[in-house]
Short mmCIF file of C-alpha atoms in Angstrom, two decimals:
data_model
loop_
_atom_site.label_atom_id
_atom_site.label_comp_id
_atom_site.label_asym_id
_atom_site.label_seq_id
_atom_site.Cartn_x
_atom_site.Cartn_y
_atom_site.Cartn_z
CA MET A 17 0.00 0.00 0.00
CA LEU A 18 2.81 2.37 0.76
CA ARG A 19 4.58 3.50 -2.36
CA LYS A 20 8.28 4.16 -2.54
CA THR A 21 9.15 7.60 -3.81
CA ALA A 22 12.11 9.89 -3.43
CA HIS A 23 10.37 13.09 -4.55
CA PRO A 24 6.61 12.77 -4.12
CA ARG A 25 4.27 14.73 -6.34
CA PRO A 26 2.26 17.32 -4.39
CA ALA A 27 -0.67 14.89 -4.31
CA ARG A 28 1.54 12.32 -2.62
CA GLN A 29 3.20 14.47 -0.02
CA ALA A 30 0.59 13.76 2.65
CA TYR A 31 1.17 10.07 2.26
CA LEU A 32 3.51 7.84 4.23
CA THR A 33 5.64 6.86 1.28
CA LEU A 34 9.16 5.55 1.58
CA ALA A 35 11.67 8.36 1.28
CA LEU A 36 14.32 5.89 0.24
CA ALA A 37 16.14 7.81 -2.45
CA VAL A 38 19.23 5.64 -2.22
CA ALA A 39 17.48 2.35 -1.63
CA LEU A 40 14.46 0.27 -2.49
CA THR A 41 14.60 -1.23 -5.88
CA GLY A 42 13.77 -4.04 -3.51
CA THR A 43 13.88 -3.83 0.25
CA LEU A 44 14.82 -5.90 3.27
CA THR A 45 15.66 -5.71 6.90
CA ALA A 46 17.04 -7.88 9.60
CA CYS A 47 15.93 -10.71 11.83
CA GLU A 48 17.48 -13.38 13.99
CA ALA A 49 17.08 -16.93 12.72
CA SER A 50 14.69 -19.29 14.44
CA ALA A 51 15.86 -21.23 17.46
CA ALA A 52 16.15 -24.36 15.32
CA ALA A 53 18.37 -22.58 12.82
CA GLN A 54 20.58 -21.13 15.57
CA GLY A 55 20.86 -17.82 13.73
CA THR A 56 22.31 -19.30 10.56
CA ALA A 57 21.15 -19.41 6.96
CA ARG A 58 19.49 -22.59 5.75
CA THR A 59 20.02 -24.13 2.32
CA GLN A 60 17.49 -26.80 1.37
CA ALA A 61 18.60 -29.57 -0.98
CA GLY A 62 21.60 -27.42 -1.80
CA ARG A 63 24.99 -28.41 -3.20
CA PRO A 64 28.34 -27.39 -1.70
CA GLY A 65 30.42 -24.76 -3.41
CA ALA A 66 28.76 -21.85 -5.14
CA ALA A 67 25.37 -22.39 -3.46
CA THR A 68 26.95 -22.37 -0.01
CA ALA A 69 29.01 -19.30 -0.88
CA HIS A 70 25.89 -17.45 -2.01
CA SER A 71 24.03 -18.48 1.11
CA ASP A 72 26.88 -17.35 3.35
CA ARG A 73 27.14 -14.03 1.54
CA LEU A 74 23.40 -13.39 1.82
CA ALA A 75 23.48 -14.27 5.51
CA ALA A 76 26.31 -11.81 6.06
CA LEU A 77 24.42 -9.07 4.20
CA ALA A 78 21.26 -9.79 6.18
CA GLN A 79 23.20 -9.44 9.41
CA GLN A 80 24.75 -6.24 8.09
CA ASP A 81 21.24 -4.94 7.47
CA VAL A 82 20.30 -5.70 11.07
CA ASP A 83 23.47 -4.12 12.37
CA ALA A 84 22.63 -1.00 10.34
CA GLY A 85 19.35 -0.63 12.23
CA ALA A 86 16.66 -2.78 10.62
CA PRO A 87 14.44 -4.70 13.10
CA GLY A 88 14.07 -7.89 11.06
CA VAL A 89 14.43 -9.57 7.67
CA VAL A 90 13.52 -12.80 5.90
CA VAL A 91 15.19 -13.79 2.64
CA ARG A 92 14.12 -16.71 0.46
CA VAL A 93 15.79 -17.55 -2.85
CA ASP A 94 14.83 -20.45 -5.13
CA LYS A 95 17.07 -20.86 -8.17
CA GLY A 96 14.72 -23.41 -9.69
CA ALA A 97 17.09 -26.36 -9.37
CA GLY A 98 16.24 -27.77 -5.97
CA GLN A 99 18.28 -25.18 -4.12
CA VAL A 100 16.32 -23.04 -1.70
CA ILE A 101 18.09 -20.53 0.53
CA GLU A 102 16.18 -19.32 3.58
CA ILE A 103 17.54 -16.72 5.98
CA ALA A 104 16.04 -14.93 8.98
CA ARG A 105 17.74 -12.30 11.11
CA GLN A 106 16.50 -9.93 13.78
CA ALA A 107 17.69 -7.22 16.10
CA PRO A 108 18.18 -8.44 19.69
CA TRP A 109 15.54 -6.09 21.10
CA THR A 110 12.81 -7.77 19.00
CA ARG A 111 13.33 -11.27 20.40
CA ALA A 112 11.10 -10.74 23.42
CA ASP A 113 8.15 -10.32 21.05
CA HIS A 114 8.93 -13.13 18.65
CA VAL A 115 11.82 -15.23 17.33
CA LEU A 116 11.64 -14.73 13.59
CA SER A 117 11.63 -17.67 11.20
CA ALA A 118 11.79 -17.76 7.41
CA SER A 119 8.45 -19.59 7.45
CA ASP A 120 6.56 -16.86 9.36
CA ARG A 121 3.41 -15.25 8.03
CA PHE A 122 3.83 -11.68 6.88
CA ARG A 123 1.59 -8.83 5.74
CA MET A 124 2.28 -8.57 2.01
CA GLY A 125 0.91 -5.07 1.41
CA SER A 126 0.60 -4.10 -2.24
CA ASN A 127 1.75 -7.48 -3.47
CA THR A 128 -1.97 -8.09 -2.93
CA LYS A 129 -2.58 -6.19 -6.16
CA THR A 130 -0.99 -8.99 -8.18
CA MET A 131 -3.47 -11.52 -6.76
CA VAL A 132 -6.43 -9.21 -7.31
CA ALA A 133 -5.31 -8.55 -10.89
CA THR A 134 -4.98 -12.30 -11.45
CA VAL A 135 -8.58 -12.85 -10.32
CA VAL A 136 -9.81 -10.03 -12.56
CA LEU A 137 -7.92 -11.39 -15.57
CA GLN A 138 -9.29 -14.88 -14.93
CA LEU A 139 -12.76 -13.36 -15.12
CA VAL A 140 -11.76 -11.62 -18.35
CA ALA A 141 -10.65 -14.99 -19.76
CA GLU A 142 -14.09 -16.37 -18.84
CA ASN A 143 -15.81 -13.45 -20.63
CA ARG A 144 -17.36 -12.29 -17.37
CA LEU A 145 -15.42 -9.03 -17.50
CA ARG A 146 -13.72 -7.03 -20.23
CA LEU A 147 -10.69 -4.79 -19.83
CA THR A 148 -12.59 -2.16 -21.81
CA ASP A 149 -15.56 -2.23 -19.43
CA PRO A 150 -16.16 1.19 -17.84
CA VAL A 151 -16.18 1.07 -14.07
CA GLU A 152 -19.64 2.66 -14.21
CA LYS A 153 -21.00 -0.60 -15.66
CA TRP A 154 -20.14 -2.49 -12.49
CA LEU A 155 -20.19 0.22 -9.81
CA PRO A 156 -22.85 2.68 -11.00
CA GLY A 157 -22.65 6.06 -9.31
CA VAL A 158 -19.67 5.10 -7.12
CA ILE A 159 -16.86 6.81 -9.06
CA PRO A 160 -17.32 10.20 -10.78
CA ASN A 161 -16.70 10.08 -14.53
CA GLY A 162 -16.90 6.29 -14.23
CA ASN A 163 -17.91 5.94 -17.88
CA ALA A 164 -14.47 7.22 -18.92
CA ILE A 165 -12.46 4.92 -16.60
CA THR A 166 -11.96 1.35 -17.79
CA LEU A 167 -10.92 -1.74 -15.84
CA ARG A 168 -7.57 -1.62 -17.65
CA MET A 169 -6.99 1.90 -16.33
CA LEU A 170 -7.70 0.71 -12.80
CA LEU A 171 -5.32 -2.22 -13.22
CA ASN A 172 -2.37 -0.18 -14.53
CA HIS A 173 -2.95 3.00 -12.49
CA THR A 174 -3.80 5.26 -15.39
CA SER A 175 -7.27 6.18 -14.09
CA GLY A 176 -6.17 9.45 -12.49
CA LEU A 177 -8.08 8.64 -9.28
CA PHE A 178 -6.70 10.19 -6.11
CA ASN A 179 -5.09 7.70 -3.73
CA TYR A 180 -7.45 7.39 -0.75
CA THR A 181 -4.56 6.62 1.61
CA TYR A 182 -3.47 10.26 1.27
CA ASP A 183 -6.80 11.40 2.70
CA PRO A 184 -6.08 12.70 6.25
CA ALA A 185 -8.93 10.71 7.84
CA VAL A 186 -7.80 7.45 6.24
CA LEU A 187 -4.19 8.17 7.09
CA LYS A 188 -5.06 8.28 10.79
CA ALA A 189 -6.60 4.83 10.56
CA PHE A 190 -3.74 3.51 8.43
CA THR A 191 -1.21 4.53 11.10
CA GLY A 192 -3.39 3.18 13.90
CA GLN A 193 -4.10 6.57 15.44
CA ASP A 194 -7.80 6.03 14.75
CA THR A 195 -9.55 2.67 15.32
CA ARG A 196 -12.42 3.42 12.95
CA GLN A 197 -13.11 0.46 10.66
CA TRP A 198 -13.35 1.44 7.01
CA THR A 199 -15.39 -0.41 4.38
CA PRO A 200 -14.30 -0.59 0.72
CA THR A 201 -17.08 1.77 -0.33
CA GLU A 202 -15.98 4.29 2.30
CA LEU A 203 -12.37 4.07 1.10
CA ILE A 204 -13.42 4.84 -2.47
CA ALA A 205 -15.53 7.74 -1.22
CA ALA A 206 -12.47 9.10 0.62
CA GLY A 207 -10.51 8.96 -2.63
CA VAL A 208 -13.06 10.49 -4.97
CA ARG A 209 -13.86 13.42 -2.70
CA HIS A 210 -10.48 14.71 -3.91
CA ASP A 211 -10.07 15.97 -7.47
CA PRO A 212 -8.62 13.48 -9.95
CA LEU A 213 -4.95 13.95 -10.78
CA PHE A 214 -5.43 13.88 -14.58
CA ALA A 215 -7.91 12.84 -17.25
CA PRO A 216 -8.41 9.06 -17.45
CA GLY A 217 -5.83 7.28 -19.56
CA THR A 218 -3.50 10.25 -20.04
CA ASP A 219 -0.85 9.58 -17.38
CA TYR A 220 0.25 7.19 -14.61
CA SER A 221 -0.11 7.63 -10.85
CA TYR A 222 -0.13 4.77 -8.36
CA SER A 223 -3.43 4.74 -6.47
CA ASN A 224 -4.83 2.24 -3.99
CA THR A 225 -8.30 3.52 -4.91
CA ASN A 226 -8.00 1.64 -8.20
CA TYR A 227 -7.69 -1.74 -6.52
CA ILE A 228 -10.44 -1.23 -3.98
CA ALA A 229 -12.70 -0.59 -6.97
CA LEU A 230 -11.40 -3.72 -8.72
CA GLY A 231 -12.13 -5.81 -5.64
CA LEU A 232 -15.72 -4.58 -5.64
CA VAL A 233 -16.03 -5.22 -9.40
CA ALA A 234 -14.85 -8.82 -8.97
CA GLU A 235 -17.40 -9.35 -6.20
CA LYS A 236 -20.19 -7.81 -8.27
CA ALA A 237 -19.34 -9.96 -11.30
CA THR A 238 -19.29 -13.23 -9.35
CA GLY A 239 -21.46 -12.83 -6.25
CA ASP A 240 -18.56 -14.11 -4.12
CA SER A 241 -16.45 -12.16 -1.65
CA LEU A 242 -12.95 -11.21 -2.73
CA GLY A 243 -11.47 -13.41 -0.01
CA GLU A 244 -13.47 -16.38 -1.32
CA LEU A 245 -12.37 -15.67 -4.89
CA ILE A 246 -8.71 -15.66 -3.86
CA GLN A 247 -9.16 -18.94 -1.99
CA GLN A 248 -11.15 -20.60 -4.78
CA ARG A 249 -9.03 -19.46 -7.69
CA ILE A 250 -5.50 -19.12 -6.30
CA ALA A 251 -4.81 -20.25 -2.74
CA GLY A 252 -6.85 -23.47 -2.93
CA PRO A 253 -5.62 -24.78 -6.29
CA LEU A 254 -2.00 -23.95 -5.42
CA HIS A 255 -2.30 -25.36 -1.87
CA LEU A 256 -1.27 -22.06 -0.29
CA LYS A 257 -2.20 -22.99 3.27
CA ASN A 258 -0.96 -19.76 4.85
CA THR A 259 -2.28 -17.19 2.36
CA TYR A 260 -5.52 -15.30 2.94
CA LEU A 261 -7.11 -11.87 2.65
CA VAL A 262 -7.78 -9.84 5.78
CA PRO A 263 -11.55 -9.17 5.85
CA ASP A 264 -12.88 -5.84 4.62
CA THR A 265 -15.14 -5.24 7.63
CA GLY A 266 -15.36 -6.11 11.30
CA THR A 267 -12.27 -5.98 13.44
CA GLY A 268 -9.85 -5.01 10.69
CA THR A 269 -7.54 -7.80 11.84
CA GLU A 270 -6.96 -11.09 10.10
CA THR A 271 -10.12 -13.01 11.04
CA GLY A 272 -11.35 -11.40 14.21
CA SER A 273 -10.40 -11.73 17.85
CA GLU A 274 -8.93 -15.24 17.53
CA ALA A 275 -6.48 -14.14 14.83
CA GLU A 276 -5.72 -10.95 16.74
CA SER A 277 -4.62 -13.09 19.66
CA GLU A 278 -2.70 -15.33 17.25
CA ALA A 279 -0.83 -12.35 15.78
CA ARG A 280 0.17 -11.29 19.27
CA SER A 281 1.22 -14.72 20.48
CA GLY A 282 2.69 -16.09 17.26
CA SER A 283 0.84 -19.39 17.51
CA GLY A 284 -2.16 -21.03 15.88
CA SER A 285 -5.11 -22.66 17.56
CA GLY A 286 -7.15 -25.80 17.17
CA SER A 287 -6.12 -28.54 14.75
CA LEU A 288 -4.67 -26.07 12.23
CA LYS A 289 -1.13 -25.12 13.26
CA ARG A 290 -0.12 -22.15 11.16
CA PRO A 291 3.36 -20.67 11.04
CA ALA A 292 3.84 -17.84 13.50
CA PHE A 293 2.96 -14.27 12.59
CA ALA A 294 5.99 -12.01 12.26
CA HIS A 295 5.90 -8.81 14.30
CA GLY A 296 6.23 -5.46 12.54
CA TYR A 297 7.71 -2.21 13.85
CA GLU A 298 7.87 1.49 13.00
CA PRO A 299 9.85 4.35 14.59
CA ASP A 300 7.95 5.93 17.46
CA ALA A 301 6.58 9.48 17.54
CA ALA A 302 9.83 10.86 18.93
CA HIS A 303 11.87 9.46 16.04
CA ILE A 304 9.67 9.26 12.94
CA GLY A 305 9.32 12.98 12.16
CA PRO A 306 12.61 13.43 10.24
CA LEU A 307 11.90 10.25 8.26
CA LEU A 308 8.56 11.39 6.81
CA PRO A 309 8.23 13.09 3.40
CA PRO A 310 7.68 16.85 3.26
CA GLY A 311 4.03 17.79 3.58
CA THR A 312 3.06 14.93 5.86
CA PRO A 313 0.44 16.18 8.35
CA ALA A 314 1.80 17.31 11.70
CA GLY A 315 1.50 14.69 14.40
CA THR A 316 1.62 11.73 12.01
CA ALA A 317 2.98 8.71 13.86
CA PHE A 318 2.25 5.01 14.20
CA ALA A 319 0.30 3.66 17.15
CA GLY A 320 1.35 0.55 19.05
CA PRO A 321 3.05 -0.74 22.18
CA ALA A 322 6.37 0.99 22.84
CA ARG A 323 9.56 -0.95 22.26
CA SER A 324 13.20 -0.17 22.92
CA ALA A 325 15.40 1.35 20.22
CA GLY A 326 12.71 3.97 19.59
CA TYR A 327 10.08 1.77 17.90
CA VAL A 328 6.44 0.78 18.37
CA ASP A 329 5.03 -2.67 17.60
CA THR A 330 2.54 -2.26 14.73
CA THR A 331 1.58 -5.93 14.39
CA SER A 332 -2.03 -5.30 15.41
CA VAL A 333 -2.48 -1.90 13.79
CA ASN A 334 -5.84 -1.08 12.19
CA ALA A 335 -5.87 -3.07 8.92
CA SER A 336 -9.28 -1.99 7.63
CA THR A 337 -7.78 0.47 5.12
CA GLN A 338 -5.97 -2.29 3.20
CA TRP A 339 -8.31 -4.96 1.69
CA ALA A 340 -7.90 -5.36 -2.10
CA ALA A 341 -5.09 -2.79 -2.15
CA GLY A 342 -2.89 -4.46 0.46
CA GLY A 343 -4.65 -6.93 2.76
CA ILE A 344 -3.07 -10.29 1.91
CA VAL A 345 -1.20 -12.28 4.57
CA SER A 346 1.20 -14.93 3.27
CA THR A 347 4.62 -16.53 3.69
CA ALA A 348 7.72 -16.36 1.51
CA GLN A 349 7.23 -19.98 0.45
CA ASP A 350 3.55 -19.55 -0.41
CA TRP A 351 4.27 -16.40 -2.38
CA ALA A 352 7.02 -18.08 -4.36
CA ARG A 353 4.57 -20.80 -5.35
CA PHE A 354 2.00 -18.20 -6.41
CA SER A 355 4.33 -15.94 -8.36
CA GLY A 356 6.03 -18.87 -10.06
CA ALA A 357 2.67 -20.34 -11.08
CA LEU A 358 1.49 -16.98 -12.39
CA ILE A 359 4.50 -16.12 -14.54
CA SER A 360 4.84 -19.68 -15.87
CA GLY A 361 1.25 -19.57 -17.16
CA LYS A 362 -0.49 -21.88 -14.71
CA LEU A 363 -3.05 -19.29 -13.54
CA LEU A 364 -3.83 -17.33 -16.71
CA PRO A 365 -4.22 -18.19 -20.40
CA PRO A 366 -1.48 -16.79 -22.67
CA ALA A 367 -3.61 -13.87 -23.88
CA GLN A 368 -4.33 -12.62 -20.36
CA LEU A 369 -0.75 -13.17 -19.17
CA LYS A 370 0.42 -11.10 -22.14
CA GLU A 371 -1.99 -8.34 -21.12
CA MET A 372 -0.68 -8.48 -17.55
CA ARG A 373 2.87 -8.05 -18.81
CA THR A 374 2.02 -5.11 -21.08
CA THR A 375 3.51 -2.18 -19.18
CA VAL A 376 3.45 1.58 -18.89
CA ALA A 377 6.18 3.81 -17.49
CA GLU A 378 6.02 4.58 -13.79
CA GLU A 379 6.90 7.98 -12.32
CA SER A 380 10.22 9.53 -13.26
CA GLU A 381 11.73 8.57 -9.90
CA PHE A 382 11.46 4.89 -10.94
CA PRO A 383 13.28 4.72 -14.30
CA ASN A 384 14.01 1.02 -13.74
CA ARG A 385 10.34 0.08 -13.20
CA ARG A 386 7.35 -0.32 -15.49
CA TYR A 387 3.82 -1.24 -14.42
CA GLY A 388 1.62 -3.82 -16.12
CA LEU A 389 -1.75 -5.05 -14.87
CA GLY A 390 -0.99 -5.56 -11.18
CA LEU A 391 2.56 -6.59 -12.03
CA GLU A 392 5.85 -4.70 -12.16
CA GLN A 393 8.74 -5.18 -14.54
CA VAL A 394 11.95 -4.23 -12.73
CA VAL A 395 15.43 -3.87 -14.24
CA THR A 396 18.01 -4.85 -11.60
CA PRO A 397 21.83 -4.91 -11.73
CA CYS A 398 21.65 -8.60 -12.70
CA GLY A 399 18.71 -8.64 -15.09
CA THR A 400 14.98 -8.03 -15.51
CA VAL A 401 12.52 -9.53 -13.03
CA TRP A 402 8.74 -9.54 -12.59
CA GLY A 403 6.74 -9.09 -9.41
CA HIS A 404 5.64 -6.39 -7.00
CA SER A 405 6.54 -4.65 -3.76
CA GLY A 406 4.39 -3.92 -0.76
CA GLN A 407 4.37 -1.80 2.39
CA VAL A 408 1.87 -1.68 5.25
CA PRO A 409 2.69 -0.56 8.81
CA GLY A 410 5.60 -2.64 10.06
CA TYR A 411 6.03 -4.69 6.88
CA SER A 412 7.88 -4.19 3.60
CA SER A 413 8.19 -6.90 0.99
CA GLU A 414 9.68 -7.50 -2.44
CA ASN A 415 8.71 -10.62 -4.40
CA TYR A 416 10.06 -11.40 -7.87
CA THR A 417 10.53 -14.13 -10.44
CA ASP A 418 12.58 -14.49 -13.58
CA ALA A 419 10.80 -14.34 -16.95
CA THR A 420 9.95 -18.06 -16.82
CA GLY A 421 8.61 -18.22 -13.26
CA ARG A 422 11.04 -21.02 -12.39
CA ARG A 423 13.22 -18.84 -10.17
CA THR A 424 11.80 -16.81 -7.27
CA VAL A 425 13.02 -14.43 -4.60
CA SER A 426 11.36 -12.82 -1.59
CA VAL A 427 12.76 -10.26 0.80
CA LEU A 428 10.46 -9.47 3.71
CA THR A 429 11.23 -6.70 6.16
CA SER A 430 9.68 -5.88 9.53
CA THR A 431 9.56 -2.10 9.06
CA ILE A 432 9.01 0.65 6.52
CA PHE A 433 10.41 3.86 7.94
CA GLY A 434 13.13 2.07 9.86
CA LEU A 435 14.76 1.71 6.44
CA VAL A 436 14.91 5.41 5.66
CA PRO A 437 18.21 6.36 7.39
CA PRO A 438 20.94 6.29 4.72
CA ARG A 439 23.08 3.60 6.35
CA THR A 440 20.12 1.26 6.74
CA ALA A 441 18.88 2.04 3.25
CA ALA A 442 22.25 1.23 1.71
CA ALA A 443 22.52 -2.06 3.62
CA ASN A 444 19.00 -2.93 2.57
CA GLN A 445 19.68 -2.26 -1.10
CA ALA A 446 22.84 -4.34 -1.03
CA LEU A 447 20.88 -7.27 0.40
CA VAL A 448 18.08 -7.00 -2.16
CA ASP A 449 20.48 -6.74 -5.09
CA ALA A 450 22.41 -9.75 -3.80
CA ALA A 451 19.23 -11.81 -3.36
CA VAL A 452 18.01 -11.05 -6.89
CA CYS A 453 21.44 -11.77 -8.39
CA THR A 454 21.57 -15.07 -6.51
CA MET A 455 18.15 -16.00 -7.88
CA LEU A 456 19.38 -15.27 -11.43
CA ASP A 457 22.63 -17.18 -10.79
CA LYS A 458 24.70 -14.07 -11.38
CA PRO A 459 27.68 -12.85 -9.32
CA ILE A 460 26.70 -10.83 -6.27
CA PRO A 461 27.74 -7.19 -6.79
CA ALA A 462 30.57 -5.92 -4.66
CA THR A 463 29.38 -3.59 -1.92
CA PRO A 464 31.33 -0.93 -0.03
CA ALA A 465 32.03 -1.47 3.65
CA PRO A 466 29.28 0.01 5.81
CA SER A 467 29.88 3.39 7.35
CA PRO A 468 30.91 3.22 11.00
CA THR A 469 28.56 6.08 11.76
CA THR A 470 25.24 5.33 13.33
CA SER A 471 22.14 5.42 11.16
#
């Protein structure tokens, strides 16, 4: 949901975007390995030699990220040949909350958009929707000028709709300062009460409003809830046992009070034993001010229990503002299975996968990124990859595949704004670049020694 930007447009300046000018082509942070792993990287079915060297190098970079100030990080790399590298590291002060494991569940943020787009394109393949359909056809009277905005424009962020997360009232809920529970219709209303940024189809601007509308369109076209559609069409067929959409109403947590308790305790209940839920953190009110973009409303800060090192625990922050724009919970392993299946053509027919991979340029601050239909094309130091990034309070994630879907990489971080200080940002970028290069079986780029100064 959060969008990385070094120089936000005026319309974005009230939004909690990542001011990571020197980092974030992909992003990670640091976490201690699980007790079973004894703080070391784990290579599954790996061979000695190069695979071990890559694993050791990634583990060292993950620890460097932690040492630079990141609360926690999970790295998973699958080179498509039976070699899976899994790493978890965390800062010592986070251990009292939870001992991080590479198998933990994680809030995936805007990676959700790729799943929502997949559902929409499946419906297109079934002739239940058309990319040329105006949004007015499915949501009459909900979006002004809806006859001029097509489903394609919603999918690739060329609608011009204002991003509802920038609305001051929504922002308070997003940061947990307000416990009001928002419905999808209310989120759209918060977005469209602001003027559009441009005429439909004439420019690009990333907007969560687009995907809330798409979620409602998918529900209207099928009669099923978006969560049910994701389970029926993606999670169920792919056996993603730890992937689900946080509900759009009610508590705003995963599935109500039981899951709220589960997120706090890190354990499942009943006969279903899920992986633990990773804790997320953001700088507290005394420390976050200098990290926010210019124009952010005064007093903006994240709510949550205070932690040492100047953070708050945002694990149970109000999640009702996320839904189709950023409400998926998953694991690195589940997401690798999904993204690999998607790019390799197992979830969409060739015509719809081609549409998904037809891209437009993103803002000028992202010259290495292009946006398709819920999917990003990213040029990295070691080659071009496909996937998405995501940020919700306490969680940043980058998930990519190669062009075939056989190789996958995930880097999951337990903060957003904890990555803004330059030293942390540089360590984060080095880790992401190394993880992607490892996935593509390319040499890991040399990185300068970290600055001895504090971040």
